Amino acid sequence: MSRVARAFWVDSPGRGEIREVALPRPGEDEVLVRAVCSGVSRGTECLVFRGGVPESQYGVMRAPFQDGAFPGPVKYGYLSVGVVEEGPAALLGRTVFCLYPHQSHYVVPASAVVPVPDAVPAARAVLAGTVETAVNALWDAAPLVGDRIAVVGAGMVGCSVAAVLARYPAVRVQLVDADPVRARTAEALGVAFALPEDALGDCDLVVHASATGAGLARSLELLAPEGTVIELSWYGDRPVSVPLGEAFHSRRLVVRSSQVGAVSPARRARRTFADRLALALDLLADPAFDALITGESAFEDLPQVLPRLTTGELPALCHRIRYGDAAARE
């Protein structure tokens, strides 16, 4: 009998289920990974769950090991940490990170997994994909020593950006969010916090990650003349108004997108995707990142958990999914 794994699928917008999937035996230069935990990337995965990916972006939004197609049925996700149970000797028994959906076991090329450093707990390593997004954004932004910077939107991505910026020398960093509860997260990350109306202006750089039109408008207001907004938000199928009137042109402001699907042009000639991910994992040696894990559920409960994350009934930054120890069935 073929081995069987269990995987979470978005059956149709707003409805998920766990399915059994055939698990092939690994070939040469492949690994069999037993999942230990995975992370729900709340913004993107909830957008996928509700069917909010625009048809024009179906190709761009494909996850590396996605099965199915938008709007569903689709197996989607990209924050998986597990242990290599079969494969090359150098990886056997190693804890690894992989851009794989929520699934109990999976077979992938050995090149698709990155060993988790010994200093990084597996439970924290689920943040690697999000911290990788932050690394790419800061390669795009190229902040300088002494810059005045705001990060607008204290979600999973915004908090990751702020956490990395907190380690830059002599910069003024504020994490800005409409939810005062996020002040505790900012404190844990070692950055200042402000509500939008209280945020410090005259910024050289603003990183926007709130996925709201109001957040983008406030980001522009916080800039100094000739300052830049790095736009990290993904709005999906929602139209957004951008205030480009009044002093936008006379102040020579810039709005620039950043997206993790390609290595930043600033480093593309010298860094690979694997290099970028390895850097993100090294950064996760800092226990301050634990503040971004705000909930945990069993894999079996994911069909009930994701609707609650999507509606906001279950508030979260990164929601961690844990897997049982049962091996794949022969």
PDB file of N, CA, C and O in Angstrom, residues 7 20 52 55 60 76 79 97 125 151-152 161 168 177 187 205 224 240 247 251-252 256 263 279 295 313 324:
ATOM      1  N   ALA A   7      -3.092  16.405   4.477  1.00  0.00           N
ATOM      2  CA  ALA A   7      -2.835  17.766   4.026  1.00  0.00           C
ATOM      3  C   ALA A   7      -4.085  18.619   4.174  1.00  0.00           C
ATOM      4  O   ALA A   7      -5.212  18.128   4.048  1.00  0.00           O
ATOM      5  N   GLU A  20      -6.407  13.028   2.770  1.00  0.00           N
ATOM      6  CA  GLU A  20      -5.302  12.102   2.661  1.00  0.00           C
ATOM      7  C   GLU A  20      -4.698  12.212   1.261  1.00  0.00           C
ATOM      8  O   GLU A  20      -5.426  12.319   0.274  1.00  0.00           O
ATOM      9  N   GLY A  52      -9.908  35.616  -2.313  1.00  0.00           N
ATOM     10  CA  GLY A  52      -9.658  36.998  -2.702  1.00  0.00           C
ATOM     11  C   GLY A  52      -8.483  37.223  -3.625  1.00  0.00           C
ATOM     12  O   GLY A  52      -8.086  38.374  -3.844  1.00  0.00           O
ATOM     13  N   GLU A  55      -7.923  37.064 -10.418  1.00  0.00           N
ATOM     14  CA  GLU A  55      -7.586  36.111 -11.474  1.00  0.00           C
ATOM     15  C   GLU A  55      -6.307  36.498 -12.191  1.00  0.00           C
ATOM     16  O   GLU A  55      -5.522  35.635 -12.586  1.00  0.00           O
ATOM     17  N   VAL A  60       1.204  34.618 -10.329  1.00  0.00           N
ATOM     18  CA  VAL A  60       2.151  35.282  -9.436  1.00  0.00           C
ATOM     19  C   VAL A  60       2.028  34.760  -8.012  1.00  0.00           C
ATOM     20  O   VAL A  60       3.021  34.618  -7.293  1.00  0.00           O
ATOM     21  N   TYR A  76      -2.388  25.258  -0.070  1.00  0.00           N
ATOM     22  CA  TYR A  76      -1.600  26.482  -0.072  1.00  0.00           C
ATOM     23  C   TYR A  76      -0.915  26.673   1.282  1.00  0.00           C
ATOM     24  O   TYR A  76      -1.453  26.304   2.320  1.00  0.00           O
ATOM     25  N   LEU A  79       5.132  27.879   5.206  1.00  0.00           N
ATOM     26  CA  LEU A  79       5.918  28.054   6.428  1.00  0.00           C
ATOM     27  C   LEU A  79       5.959  26.728   7.186  1.00  0.00           C
ATOM     28  O   LEU A  79       5.291  26.552   8.207  1.00  0.00           O
ATOM     29  N   PHE A  97      13.662  23.861   7.335  1.00  0.00           N
ATOM     30  CA  PHE A  97      12.554  24.730   6.938  1.00  0.00           C
ATOM     31  C   PHE A  97      12.290  24.512   5.459  1.00  0.00           C
ATOM     32  O   PHE A  97      13.222  24.343   4.668  1.00  0.00           O
ATOM     33  N   ALA A 125      11.233  28.747  14.070  1.00  0.00           N
ATOM     34  CA  ALA A 125      11.681  28.724  12.679  1.00  0.00           C
ATOM     35  C   ALA A 125      10.528  28.860  11.689  1.00  0.00           C
ATOM     36  O   ALA A 125      10.754  29.173  10.518  1.00  0.00           O
ATOM     37  N   VAL A 151       7.380  52.125  10.626  1.00  0.00           N
ATOM     38  CA  VAL A 151       6.791  50.917  10.043  1.00  0.00           C
ATOM     39  C   VAL A 151       5.307  50.972  10.376  1.00  0.00           C
ATOM     40  O   VAL A 151       4.924  50.888  11.548  1.00  0.00           O
ATOM     41  N   VAL A 152       4.481  51.174   9.369  1.00  0.00           N
ATOM     42  CA  VAL A 152       3.044  51.344   9.570  1.00  0.00           C
ATOM     43  C   VAL A 152       2.355  50.010   9.314  1.00  0.00           C
ATOM     44  O   VAL A 152       2.381  49.493   8.198  1.00  0.00           O
ATOM     45  N   VAL A 161       9.752  43.386  10.004  1.00  0.00           N
ATOM     46  CA  VAL A 161      10.579  44.490   9.506  1.00  0.00           C
ATOM     47  C   VAL A 161      11.090  45.329  10.670  1.00  0.00           C
ATOM     48  O   VAL A 161      12.283  45.669  10.746  1.00  0.00           O
ATOM     49  N   TYR A 168      19.564  47.904  13.542  1.00  0.00           N
ATOM     50  CA  TYR A 168      20.375  48.835  12.759  1.00  0.00           C
ATOM     51  C   TYR A 168      20.955  49.906  13.694  1.00  0.00           C
ATOM     52  O   TYR A 168      20.292  50.314  14.648  1.00  0.00           O
ATOM     53  N   ASP A 177       0.529  51.471  14.629  1.00  0.00           N
ATOM     54  CA  ASP A 177      -0.651  50.641  14.398  1.00  0.00           C
ATOM     55  C   ASP A 177      -1.839  51.241  15.130  1.00  0.00           C
ATOM     56  O   ASP A 177      -1.689  51.883  16.180  1.00  0.00           O
ATOM     57  N   GLU A 187       7.230  46.508  22.298  1.00  0.00           N
ATOM     58  CA  GLU A 187       8.155  46.505  23.444  1.00  0.00           C
ATOM     59  C   GLU A 187       9.001  45.237  23.454  1.00  0.00           C
ATOM     60  O   GLU A 187      10.219  45.280  23.690  1.00  0.00           O
ATOM     61  N   LEU A 205      12.167  57.297   5.626  1.00  0.00           N
ATOM     62  CA  LEU A 205      11.649  56.048   5.075  1.00  0.00           C
ATOM     63  C   LEU A 205      10.452  55.593   5.894  1.00  0.00           C
ATOM     64  O   LEU A 205      10.478  55.663   7.125  1.00  0.00           O
ATOM     65  N   ALA A 224       9.356  62.883   5.236  1.00  0.00           N
ATOM     66  CA  ALA A 224      10.037  64.146   4.971  1.00  0.00           C
ATOM     67  C   ALA A 224      10.063  64.370   3.461  1.00  0.00           C
ATOM     68  O   ALA A 224       9.828  63.432   2.681  1.00  0.00           O
ATOM     69  N   VAL A 240      -7.688  50.341  -3.793  1.00  0.00           N
ATOM     70  CA  VAL A 240      -7.153  51.226  -2.759  1.00  0.00           C
ATOM     71  C   VAL A 240      -6.947  52.608  -3.359  1.00  0.00           C
ATOM     72  O   VAL A 240      -6.393  52.748  -4.452  1.00  0.00           O
ATOM     73  N   ALA A 247       0.381  68.063  -1.746  1.00  0.00           N
ATOM     74  CA  ALA A 247       1.829  68.294  -1.799  1.00  0.00           C
ATOM     75  C   ALA A 247       2.625  67.074  -2.235  1.00  0.00           C
ATOM     76  O   ALA A 247       3.856  67.079  -2.139  1.00  0.00           O
ATOM     77  N   ARG A 251       6.584  67.816  -2.890  1.00  0.00           N
ATOM     78  CA  ARG A 251       7.504  67.243  -1.890  1.00  0.00           C
ATOM     79  C   ARG A 251       8.322  66.087  -2.476  1.00  0.00           C
ATOM     80  O   ARG A 251       9.151  65.516  -1.807  1.00  0.00           O
ATOM     81  N   ARG A 252       8.038  65.722  -3.731  1.00  0.00           N
ATOM     82  CA  ARG A 252       8.802  64.712  -4.465  1.00  0.00           C
ATOM     83  C   ARG A 252       8.858  63.381  -3.695  1.00  0.00           C
ATOM     84  O   ARG A 252       9.909  62.777  -3.519  1.00  0.00           O
ATOM     85  N   ARG A 256       7.164  52.909  -3.499  1.00  0.00           N
ATOM     86  CA  ARG A 256       7.852  51.831  -4.207  1.00  0.00           C
ATOM     87  C   ARG A 256       7.412  50.484  -3.659  1.00  0.00           C
ATOM     88  O   ARG A 256       7.394  50.270  -2.445  1.00  0.00           O
ATOM     89  N   VAL A 263      14.335  38.177  -5.639  1.00  0.00           N
ATOM     90  CA  VAL A 263      15.366  38.777  -4.804  1.00  0.00           C
ATOM     91  C   VAL A 263      15.516  40.244  -5.202  1.00  0.00           C
ATOM     92  O   VAL A 263      15.495  40.591  -6.385  1.00  0.00           O
ATOM     93  N   LEU A 279      19.818  33.612   5.704  1.00  0.00           N
ATOM     94  CA  LEU A 279      20.001  34.821   6.506  1.00  0.00           C
ATOM     95  C   LEU A 279      18.822  35.033   7.451  1.00  0.00           C
ATOM     96  O   LEU A 279      19.001  35.367   8.630  1.00  0.00           O
ATOM     97  N   GLY A 295      -0.432  32.347  18.858  1.00  0.00           N
ATOM     98  CA  GLY A 295      -1.419  31.293  19.075  1.00  0.00           C
ATOM     99  C   GLY A 295      -0.940  29.992  18.489  1.00  0.00           C
ATOM    100  O   GLY A 295      -0.004  29.962  17.680  1.00  0.00           O
ATOM    101  N   GLU A 313     -12.064  36.821  14.402  1.00  0.00           N
ATOM    102  CA  GLU A 313     -12.558  36.304  15.680  1.00  0.00           C
ATOM    103  C   GLU A 313     -11.402  35.767  16.521  1.00  0.00           C
ATOM    104  O   GLU A 313     -11.401  35.883  17.750  1.00  0.00           O
ATOM    105  N   GLY A 324       1.125  15.885  15.101  1.00  0.00           N
ATOM    106  CA  GLY A 324       1.367  14.728  15.963  1.00  0.00           C
ATOM    107  C   GLY A 324       2.603  13.974  15.545  1.00  0.00           C
ATOM    108  O   GLY A 324       3.229  14.251  14.524  1.00  0.00           O
TER     109      GLY A 324
END
